[in-house]
PDB file of C-alpha atoms in Angstrom:
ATOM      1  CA  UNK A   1     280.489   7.099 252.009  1.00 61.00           C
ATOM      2  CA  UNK A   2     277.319   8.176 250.104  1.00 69.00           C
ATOM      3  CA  UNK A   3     277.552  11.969 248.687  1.00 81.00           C
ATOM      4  CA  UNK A   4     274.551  14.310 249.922  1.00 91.00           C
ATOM      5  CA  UNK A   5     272.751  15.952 246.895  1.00 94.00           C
ATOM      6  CA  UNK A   6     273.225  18.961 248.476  1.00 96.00           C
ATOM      7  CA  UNK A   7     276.248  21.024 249.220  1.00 96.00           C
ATOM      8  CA  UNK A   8     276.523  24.818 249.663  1.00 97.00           C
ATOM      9  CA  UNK A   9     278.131  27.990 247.999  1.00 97.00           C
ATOM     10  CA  UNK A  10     278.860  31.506 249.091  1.00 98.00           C
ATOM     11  CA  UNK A  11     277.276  34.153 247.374  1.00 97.00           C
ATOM     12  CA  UNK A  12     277.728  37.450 247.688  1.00 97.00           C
ATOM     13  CA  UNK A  13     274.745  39.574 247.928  1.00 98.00           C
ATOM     14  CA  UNK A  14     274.244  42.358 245.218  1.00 97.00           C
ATOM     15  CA  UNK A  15     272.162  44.877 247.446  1.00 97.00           C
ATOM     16  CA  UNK A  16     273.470  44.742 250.912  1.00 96.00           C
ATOM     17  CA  UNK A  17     277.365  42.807 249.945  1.00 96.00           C
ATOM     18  CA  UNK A  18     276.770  40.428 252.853  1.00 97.00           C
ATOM     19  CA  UNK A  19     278.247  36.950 252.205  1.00 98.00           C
ATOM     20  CA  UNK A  20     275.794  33.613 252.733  1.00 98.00           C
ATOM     21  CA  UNK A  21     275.816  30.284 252.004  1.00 98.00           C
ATOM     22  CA  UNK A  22     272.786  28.486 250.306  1.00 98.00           C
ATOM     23  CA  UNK A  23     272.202  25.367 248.789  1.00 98.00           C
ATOM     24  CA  UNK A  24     272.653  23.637 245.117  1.00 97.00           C
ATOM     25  CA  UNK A  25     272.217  20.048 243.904  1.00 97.00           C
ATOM     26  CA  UNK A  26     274.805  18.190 243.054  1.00 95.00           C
ATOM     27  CA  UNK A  27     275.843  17.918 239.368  1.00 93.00           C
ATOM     28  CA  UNK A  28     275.726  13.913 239.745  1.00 90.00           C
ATOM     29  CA  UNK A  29     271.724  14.407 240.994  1.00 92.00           C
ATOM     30  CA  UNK A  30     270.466  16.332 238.497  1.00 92.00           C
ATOM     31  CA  UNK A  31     269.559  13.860 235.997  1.00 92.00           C
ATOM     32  CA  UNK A  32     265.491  14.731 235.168  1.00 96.00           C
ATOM     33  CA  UNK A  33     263.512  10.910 235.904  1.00 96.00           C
ATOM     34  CA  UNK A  34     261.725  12.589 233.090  1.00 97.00           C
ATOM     35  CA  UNK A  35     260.860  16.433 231.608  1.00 97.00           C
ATOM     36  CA  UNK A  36     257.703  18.110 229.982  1.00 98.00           C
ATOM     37  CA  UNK A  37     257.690  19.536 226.578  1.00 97.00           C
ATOM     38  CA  UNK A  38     257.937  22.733 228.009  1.00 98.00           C
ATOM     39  CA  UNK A  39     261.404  21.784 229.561  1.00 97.00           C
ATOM     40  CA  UNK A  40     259.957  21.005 233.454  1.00 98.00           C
ATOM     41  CA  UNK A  41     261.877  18.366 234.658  1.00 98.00           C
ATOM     42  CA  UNK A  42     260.934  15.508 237.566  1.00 98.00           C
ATOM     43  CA  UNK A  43     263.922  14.458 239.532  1.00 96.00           C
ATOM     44  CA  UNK A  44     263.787  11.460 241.836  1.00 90.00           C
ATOM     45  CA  UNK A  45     265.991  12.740 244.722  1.00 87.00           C
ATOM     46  CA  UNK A  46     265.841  16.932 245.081  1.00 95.00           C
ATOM     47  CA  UNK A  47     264.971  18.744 242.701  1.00 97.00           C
ATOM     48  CA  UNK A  48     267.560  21.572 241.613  1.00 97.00           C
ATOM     49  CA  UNK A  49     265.205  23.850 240.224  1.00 98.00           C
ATOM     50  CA  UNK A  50     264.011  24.433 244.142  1.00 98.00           C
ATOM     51  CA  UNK A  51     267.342  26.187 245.097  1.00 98.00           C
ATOM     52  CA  UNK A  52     267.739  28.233 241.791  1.00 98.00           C
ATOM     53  CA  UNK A  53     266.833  31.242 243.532  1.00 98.00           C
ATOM     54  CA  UNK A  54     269.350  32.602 246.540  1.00 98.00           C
ATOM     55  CA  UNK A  55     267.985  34.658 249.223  1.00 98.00           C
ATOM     56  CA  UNK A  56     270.132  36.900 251.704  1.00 97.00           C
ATOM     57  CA  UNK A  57     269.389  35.897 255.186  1.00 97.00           C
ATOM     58  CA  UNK A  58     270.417  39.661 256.267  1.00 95.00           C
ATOM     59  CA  UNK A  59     268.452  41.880 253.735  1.00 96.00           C
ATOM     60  CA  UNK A  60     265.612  39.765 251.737  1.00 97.00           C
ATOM     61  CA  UNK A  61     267.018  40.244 248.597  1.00 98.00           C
ATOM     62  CA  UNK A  62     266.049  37.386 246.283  1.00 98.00           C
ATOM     63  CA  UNK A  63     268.120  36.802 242.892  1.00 98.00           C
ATOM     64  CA  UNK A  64     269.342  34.269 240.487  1.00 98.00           C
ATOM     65  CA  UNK A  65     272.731  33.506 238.863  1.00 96.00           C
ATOM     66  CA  UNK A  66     271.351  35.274 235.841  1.00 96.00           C
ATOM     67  CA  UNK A  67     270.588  38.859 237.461  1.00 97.00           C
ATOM     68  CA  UNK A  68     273.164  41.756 236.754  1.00 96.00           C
ATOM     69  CA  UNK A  69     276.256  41.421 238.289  1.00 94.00           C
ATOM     70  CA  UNK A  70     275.657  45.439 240.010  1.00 96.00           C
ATOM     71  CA  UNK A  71     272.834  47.230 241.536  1.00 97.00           C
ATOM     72  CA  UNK A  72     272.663  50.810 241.223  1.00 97.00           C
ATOM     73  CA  UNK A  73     271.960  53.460 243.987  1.00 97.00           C
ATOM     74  CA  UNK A  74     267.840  53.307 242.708  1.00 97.00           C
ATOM     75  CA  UNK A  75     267.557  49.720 242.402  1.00 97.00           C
ATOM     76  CA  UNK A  76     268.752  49.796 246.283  1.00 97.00           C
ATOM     77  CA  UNK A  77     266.889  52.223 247.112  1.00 97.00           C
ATOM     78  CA  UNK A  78     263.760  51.003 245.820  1.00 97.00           C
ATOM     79  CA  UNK A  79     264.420  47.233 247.020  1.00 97.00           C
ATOM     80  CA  UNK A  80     264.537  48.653 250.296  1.00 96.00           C
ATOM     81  CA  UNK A  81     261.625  50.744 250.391  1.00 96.00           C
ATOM     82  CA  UNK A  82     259.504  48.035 248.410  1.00 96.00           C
ATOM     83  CA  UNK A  83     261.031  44.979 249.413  1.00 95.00           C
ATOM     84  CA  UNK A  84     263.537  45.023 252.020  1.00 93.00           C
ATOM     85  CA  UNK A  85     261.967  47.379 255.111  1.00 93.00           C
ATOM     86  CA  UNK A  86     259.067  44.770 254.915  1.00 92.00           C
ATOM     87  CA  UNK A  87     261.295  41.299 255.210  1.00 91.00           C
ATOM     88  CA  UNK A  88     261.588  39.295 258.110  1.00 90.00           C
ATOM     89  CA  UNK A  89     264.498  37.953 258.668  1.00 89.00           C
ATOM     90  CA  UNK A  90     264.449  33.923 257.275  1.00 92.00           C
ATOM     91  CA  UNK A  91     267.413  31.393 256.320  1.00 95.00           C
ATOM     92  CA  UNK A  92     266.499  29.972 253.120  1.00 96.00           C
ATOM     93  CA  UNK A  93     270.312  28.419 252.674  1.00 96.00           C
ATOM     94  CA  UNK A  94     269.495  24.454 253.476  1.00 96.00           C
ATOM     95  CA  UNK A  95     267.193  21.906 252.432  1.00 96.00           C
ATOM     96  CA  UNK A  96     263.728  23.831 250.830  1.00 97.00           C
ATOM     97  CA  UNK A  97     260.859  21.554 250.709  1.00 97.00           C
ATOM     98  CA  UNK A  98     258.030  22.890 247.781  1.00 98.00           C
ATOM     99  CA  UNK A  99     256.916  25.461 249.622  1.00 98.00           C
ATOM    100  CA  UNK A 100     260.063  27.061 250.328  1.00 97.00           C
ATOM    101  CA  UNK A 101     260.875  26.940 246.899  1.00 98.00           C
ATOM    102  CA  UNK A 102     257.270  28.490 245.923  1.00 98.00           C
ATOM    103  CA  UNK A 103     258.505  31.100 248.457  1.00 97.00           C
ATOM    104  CA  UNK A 104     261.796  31.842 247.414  1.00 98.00           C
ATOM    105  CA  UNK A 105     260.182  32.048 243.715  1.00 98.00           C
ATOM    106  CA  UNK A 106     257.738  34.555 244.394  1.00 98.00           C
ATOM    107  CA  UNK A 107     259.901  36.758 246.067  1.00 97.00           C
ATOM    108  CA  UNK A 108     262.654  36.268 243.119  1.00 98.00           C
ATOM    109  CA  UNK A 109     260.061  37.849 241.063  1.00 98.00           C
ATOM    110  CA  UNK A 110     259.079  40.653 243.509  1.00 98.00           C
ATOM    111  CA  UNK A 111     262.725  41.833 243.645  1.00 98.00           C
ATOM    112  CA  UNK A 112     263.072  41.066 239.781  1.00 98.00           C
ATOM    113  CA  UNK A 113     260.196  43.578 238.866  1.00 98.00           C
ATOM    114  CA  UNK A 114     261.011  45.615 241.614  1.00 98.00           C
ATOM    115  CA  UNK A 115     264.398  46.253 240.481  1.00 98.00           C
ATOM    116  CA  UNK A 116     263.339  46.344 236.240  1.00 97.00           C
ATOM    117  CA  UNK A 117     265.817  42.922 235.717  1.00 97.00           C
ATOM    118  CA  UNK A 118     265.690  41.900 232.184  1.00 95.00           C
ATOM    119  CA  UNK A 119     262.362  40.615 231.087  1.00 96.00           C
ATOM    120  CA  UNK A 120     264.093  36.956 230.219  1.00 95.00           C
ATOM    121  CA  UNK A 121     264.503  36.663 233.754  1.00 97.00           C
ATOM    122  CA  UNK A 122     261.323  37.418 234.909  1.00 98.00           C
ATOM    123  CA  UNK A 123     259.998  35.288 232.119  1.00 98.00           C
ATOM    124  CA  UNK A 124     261.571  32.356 233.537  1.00 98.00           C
ATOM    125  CA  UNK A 125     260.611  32.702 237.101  1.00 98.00           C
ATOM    126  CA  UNK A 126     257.003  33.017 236.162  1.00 98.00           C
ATOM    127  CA  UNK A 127     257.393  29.655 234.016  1.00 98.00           C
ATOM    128  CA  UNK A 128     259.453  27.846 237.159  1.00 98.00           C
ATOM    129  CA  UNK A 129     256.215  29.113 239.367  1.00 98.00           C
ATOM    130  CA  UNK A 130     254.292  27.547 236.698  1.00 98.00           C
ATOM    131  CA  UNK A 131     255.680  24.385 236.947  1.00 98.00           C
ATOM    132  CA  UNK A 132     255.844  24.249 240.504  1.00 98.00           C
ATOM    133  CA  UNK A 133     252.098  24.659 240.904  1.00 98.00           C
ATOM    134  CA  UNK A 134     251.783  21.538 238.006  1.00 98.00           C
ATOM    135  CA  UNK A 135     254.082  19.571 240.596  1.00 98.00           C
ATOM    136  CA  UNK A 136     251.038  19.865 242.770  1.00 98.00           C
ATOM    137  CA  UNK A 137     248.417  19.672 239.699  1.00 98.00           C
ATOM    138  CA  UNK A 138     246.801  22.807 240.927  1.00 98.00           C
ATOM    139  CA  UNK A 139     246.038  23.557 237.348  1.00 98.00           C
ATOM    140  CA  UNK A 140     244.116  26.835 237.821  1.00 98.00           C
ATOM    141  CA  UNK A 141     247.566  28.356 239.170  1.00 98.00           C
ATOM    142  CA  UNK A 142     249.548  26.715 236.589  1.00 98.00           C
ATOM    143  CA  UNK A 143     247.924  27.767 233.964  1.00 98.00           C
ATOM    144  CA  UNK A 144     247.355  31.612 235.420  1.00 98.00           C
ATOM    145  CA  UNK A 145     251.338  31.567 235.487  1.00 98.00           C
ATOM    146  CA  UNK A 146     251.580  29.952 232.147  1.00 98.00           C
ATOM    147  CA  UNK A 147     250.009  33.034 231.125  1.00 98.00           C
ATOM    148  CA  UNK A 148     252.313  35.830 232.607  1.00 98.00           C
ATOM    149  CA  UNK A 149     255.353  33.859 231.399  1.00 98.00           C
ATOM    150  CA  UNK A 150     253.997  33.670 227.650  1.00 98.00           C
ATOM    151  CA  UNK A 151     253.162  37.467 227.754  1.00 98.00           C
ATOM    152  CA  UNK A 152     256.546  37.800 229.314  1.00 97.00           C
ATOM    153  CA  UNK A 153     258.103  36.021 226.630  1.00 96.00           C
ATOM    154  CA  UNK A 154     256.850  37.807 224.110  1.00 95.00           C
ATOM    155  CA  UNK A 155     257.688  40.739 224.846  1.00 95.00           C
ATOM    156  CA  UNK A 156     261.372  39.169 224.973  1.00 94.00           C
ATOM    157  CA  UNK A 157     260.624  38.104 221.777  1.00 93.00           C
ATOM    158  CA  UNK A 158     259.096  41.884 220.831  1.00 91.00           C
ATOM    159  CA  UNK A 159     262.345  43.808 222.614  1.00 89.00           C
ATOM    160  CA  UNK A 160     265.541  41.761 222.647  1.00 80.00           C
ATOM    161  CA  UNK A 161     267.856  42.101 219.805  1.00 70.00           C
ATOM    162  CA  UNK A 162     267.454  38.130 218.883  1.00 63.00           C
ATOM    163  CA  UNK A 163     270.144  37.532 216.534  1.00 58.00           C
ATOM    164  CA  UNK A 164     269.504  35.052 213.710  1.00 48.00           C
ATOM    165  CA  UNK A 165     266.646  34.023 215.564  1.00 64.00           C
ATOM    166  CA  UNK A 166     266.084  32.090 219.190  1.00 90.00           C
ATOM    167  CA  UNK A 167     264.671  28.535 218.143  1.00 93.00           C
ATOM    168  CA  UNK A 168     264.405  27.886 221.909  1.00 94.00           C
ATOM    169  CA  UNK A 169     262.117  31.025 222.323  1.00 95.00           C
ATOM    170  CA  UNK A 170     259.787  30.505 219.853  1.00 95.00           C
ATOM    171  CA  UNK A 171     259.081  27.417 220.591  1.00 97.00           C
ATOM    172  CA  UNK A 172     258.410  28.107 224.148  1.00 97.00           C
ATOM    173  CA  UNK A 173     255.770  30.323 222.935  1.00 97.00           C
ATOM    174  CA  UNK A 174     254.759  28.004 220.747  1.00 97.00           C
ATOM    175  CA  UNK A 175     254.411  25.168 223.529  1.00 98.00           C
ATOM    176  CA  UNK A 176     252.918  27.765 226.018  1.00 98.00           C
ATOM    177  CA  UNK A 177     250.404  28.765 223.646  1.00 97.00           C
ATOM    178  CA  UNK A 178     249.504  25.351 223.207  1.00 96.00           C
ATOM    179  CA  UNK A 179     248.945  24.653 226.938  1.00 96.00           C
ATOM    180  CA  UNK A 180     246.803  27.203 227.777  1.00 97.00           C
ATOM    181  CA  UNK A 181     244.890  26.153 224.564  1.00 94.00           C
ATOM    182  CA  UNK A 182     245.465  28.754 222.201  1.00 95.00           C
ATOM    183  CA  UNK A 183     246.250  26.303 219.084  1.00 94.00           C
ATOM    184  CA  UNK A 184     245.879  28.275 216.166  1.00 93.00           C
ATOM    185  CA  UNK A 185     248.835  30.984 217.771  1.00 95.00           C
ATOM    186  CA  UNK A 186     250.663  27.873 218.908  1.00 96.00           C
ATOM    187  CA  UNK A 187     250.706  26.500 214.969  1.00 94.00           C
ATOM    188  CA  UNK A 188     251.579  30.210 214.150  1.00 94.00           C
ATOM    189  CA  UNK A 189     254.846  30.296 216.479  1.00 95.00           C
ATOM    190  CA  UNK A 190     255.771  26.408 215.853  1.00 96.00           C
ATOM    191  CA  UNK A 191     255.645  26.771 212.033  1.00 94.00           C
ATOM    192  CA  UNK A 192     258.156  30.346 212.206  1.00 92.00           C
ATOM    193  CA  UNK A 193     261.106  28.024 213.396  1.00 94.00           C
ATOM    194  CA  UNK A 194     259.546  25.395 210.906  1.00 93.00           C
ATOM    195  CA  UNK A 195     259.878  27.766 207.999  1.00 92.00           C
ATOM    196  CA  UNK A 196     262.740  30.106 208.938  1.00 90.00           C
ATOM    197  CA  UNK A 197     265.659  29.424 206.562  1.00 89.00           C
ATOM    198  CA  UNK A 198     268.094  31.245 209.206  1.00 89.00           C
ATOM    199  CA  UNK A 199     267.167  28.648 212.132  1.00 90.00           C
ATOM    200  CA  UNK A 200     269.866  26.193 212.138  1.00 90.00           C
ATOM    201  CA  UNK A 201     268.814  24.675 215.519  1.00 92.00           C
ATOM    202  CA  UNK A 202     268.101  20.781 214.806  1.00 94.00           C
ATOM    203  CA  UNK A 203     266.447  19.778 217.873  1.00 95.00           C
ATOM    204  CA  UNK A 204     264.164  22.985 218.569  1.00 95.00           C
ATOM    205  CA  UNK A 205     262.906  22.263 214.477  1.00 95.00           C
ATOM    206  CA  UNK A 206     262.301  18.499 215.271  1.00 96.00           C
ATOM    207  CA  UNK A 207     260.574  20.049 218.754  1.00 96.00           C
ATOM    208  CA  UNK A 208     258.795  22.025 216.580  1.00 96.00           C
ATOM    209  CA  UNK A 209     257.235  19.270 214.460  1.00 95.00           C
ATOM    210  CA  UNK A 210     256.354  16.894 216.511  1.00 95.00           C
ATOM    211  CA  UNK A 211     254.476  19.306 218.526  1.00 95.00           C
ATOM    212  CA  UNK A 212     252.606  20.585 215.477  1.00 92.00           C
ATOM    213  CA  UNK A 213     251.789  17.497 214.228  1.00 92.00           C
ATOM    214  CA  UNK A 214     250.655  15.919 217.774  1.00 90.00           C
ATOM    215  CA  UNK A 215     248.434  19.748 217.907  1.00 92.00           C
ATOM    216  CA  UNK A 216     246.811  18.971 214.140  1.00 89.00           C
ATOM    217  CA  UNK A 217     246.225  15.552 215.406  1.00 90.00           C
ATOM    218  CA  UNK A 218     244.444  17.128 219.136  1.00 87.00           C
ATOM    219  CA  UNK A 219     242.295  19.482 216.968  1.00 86.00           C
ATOM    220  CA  UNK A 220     240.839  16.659 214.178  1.00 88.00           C
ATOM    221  CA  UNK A 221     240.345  14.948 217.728  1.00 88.00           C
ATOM    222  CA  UNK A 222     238.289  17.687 218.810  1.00 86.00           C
ATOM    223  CA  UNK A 223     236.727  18.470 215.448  1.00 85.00           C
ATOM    224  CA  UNK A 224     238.416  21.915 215.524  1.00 85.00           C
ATOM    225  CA  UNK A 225     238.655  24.168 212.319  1.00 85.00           C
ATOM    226  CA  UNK A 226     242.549  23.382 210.875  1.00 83.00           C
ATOM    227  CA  UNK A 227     244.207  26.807 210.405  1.00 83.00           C
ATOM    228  CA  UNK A 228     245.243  27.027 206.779  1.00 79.00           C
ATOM    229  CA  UNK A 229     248.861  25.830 207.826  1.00 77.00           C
ATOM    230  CA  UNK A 230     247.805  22.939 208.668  1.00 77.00           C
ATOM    231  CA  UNK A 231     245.521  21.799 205.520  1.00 75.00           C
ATOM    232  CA  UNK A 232     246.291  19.779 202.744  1.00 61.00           C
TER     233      UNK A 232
END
């Protein structure tokens, strides 16, 4: 018998403790057909980046595996006065198609700033809303949330204690830069984990070179000015 990519988990839910099921992918099905430089992967069967975010079917309350284990009495408070009085009642647990998952995003995000999670997360769902949108090559979108998540990253970069430093990070803002065509910031960011003596992480460093050398080679394209990095 042929496995279903999807099965479901209980989760409990942080504001209002109700138990639900929703859906993940498989482990087996999550092999990307291919991914982006940016780390947005295309999957061939469903795509597990759809079902990242888990919504109570009682309350509204949208988070990810990565939000704080507790709520306190404010965060409920304001959820429910923000979020929750407002939310009609919807059962995102089975299969979401890519506008349920554009859905479940943007109301991750809601209850992420409504609630003050930790920048990183709400970096990330602006980059998965991103991608989503480049799924559908609405590019105005995609690159309006390309945007938010580089500002969001930053100031991840600006606030979080990053010890040694995050290769992964800075090259994200790197790459980001890049795509919304900011090059000479994007050659800034790529050669920092380039240079950086402390950065030990191999792959992010080759990351980091081939996208500066396939930027140099986009600007002589375009007869752009080389930022003095990039001479000689």
């Amino acid at each position: 018998m042929e496995l279903e990519p999807l099965y479901q988990i209980k989760v409990t839910c942080l504001q209002c403790e109700n138990t639900f099921s929703t859906s993940r992918v498989r482990p087996s099905f999550k092999r990307a057909t291919r991914t982006d430089t940016d780390f947005c992967g295309y999957y061939n069967a469903e795509n597990p980046d759809y079902y990242v975010v888990r919504i109570c079917p009682s309350c509204g309350f949208a988070s990810t595996e990565n939000f704080n284990a507790k709520l306190s009495e404010v965060q409920r408070t304001k959820f429910k006065q923000d979020i929750g009085d407002r939310f009609i009642k919807r059962n995102y647990g089975g299969h979401r198609d890519w506008e349920t998952a554009l859905e479940s995003y943007k109301l991750g995000l809601l209850c992420a700033q409504t609630i003050g999670e930790k920048e990183r997360i709400v970096a990330s769902l602006l980059h998965h809303i991103a991608w989503l949108y480049r799924y559908k090559n609405n590019q105005e979108q995609e690159q309006r949330f390309l945007k938010y998540a580089l500002e969001s990253y930053i100031r991840v970069f600006e606030t979080e204690d990053i010890h040694g430093s995050d290769a992964r990070l800075m090259y994200l803002i790197g790459e980001l830069h890049r795509r919304i065509g900011e090059y000479n910031e994007a050659v800034k960011w790529f050669s920092r984990v380039i240079n950086d003596k402390r950065i030990m992480d191999a792959a992010m460093i080759r990351a980091c070179r081939e996208q500066w050398a396939a930027l140099r080679e986009e600007m002589m394209n375009q007869g752009q000015e080389l930022p003095e990095e990039m001479r000689g």
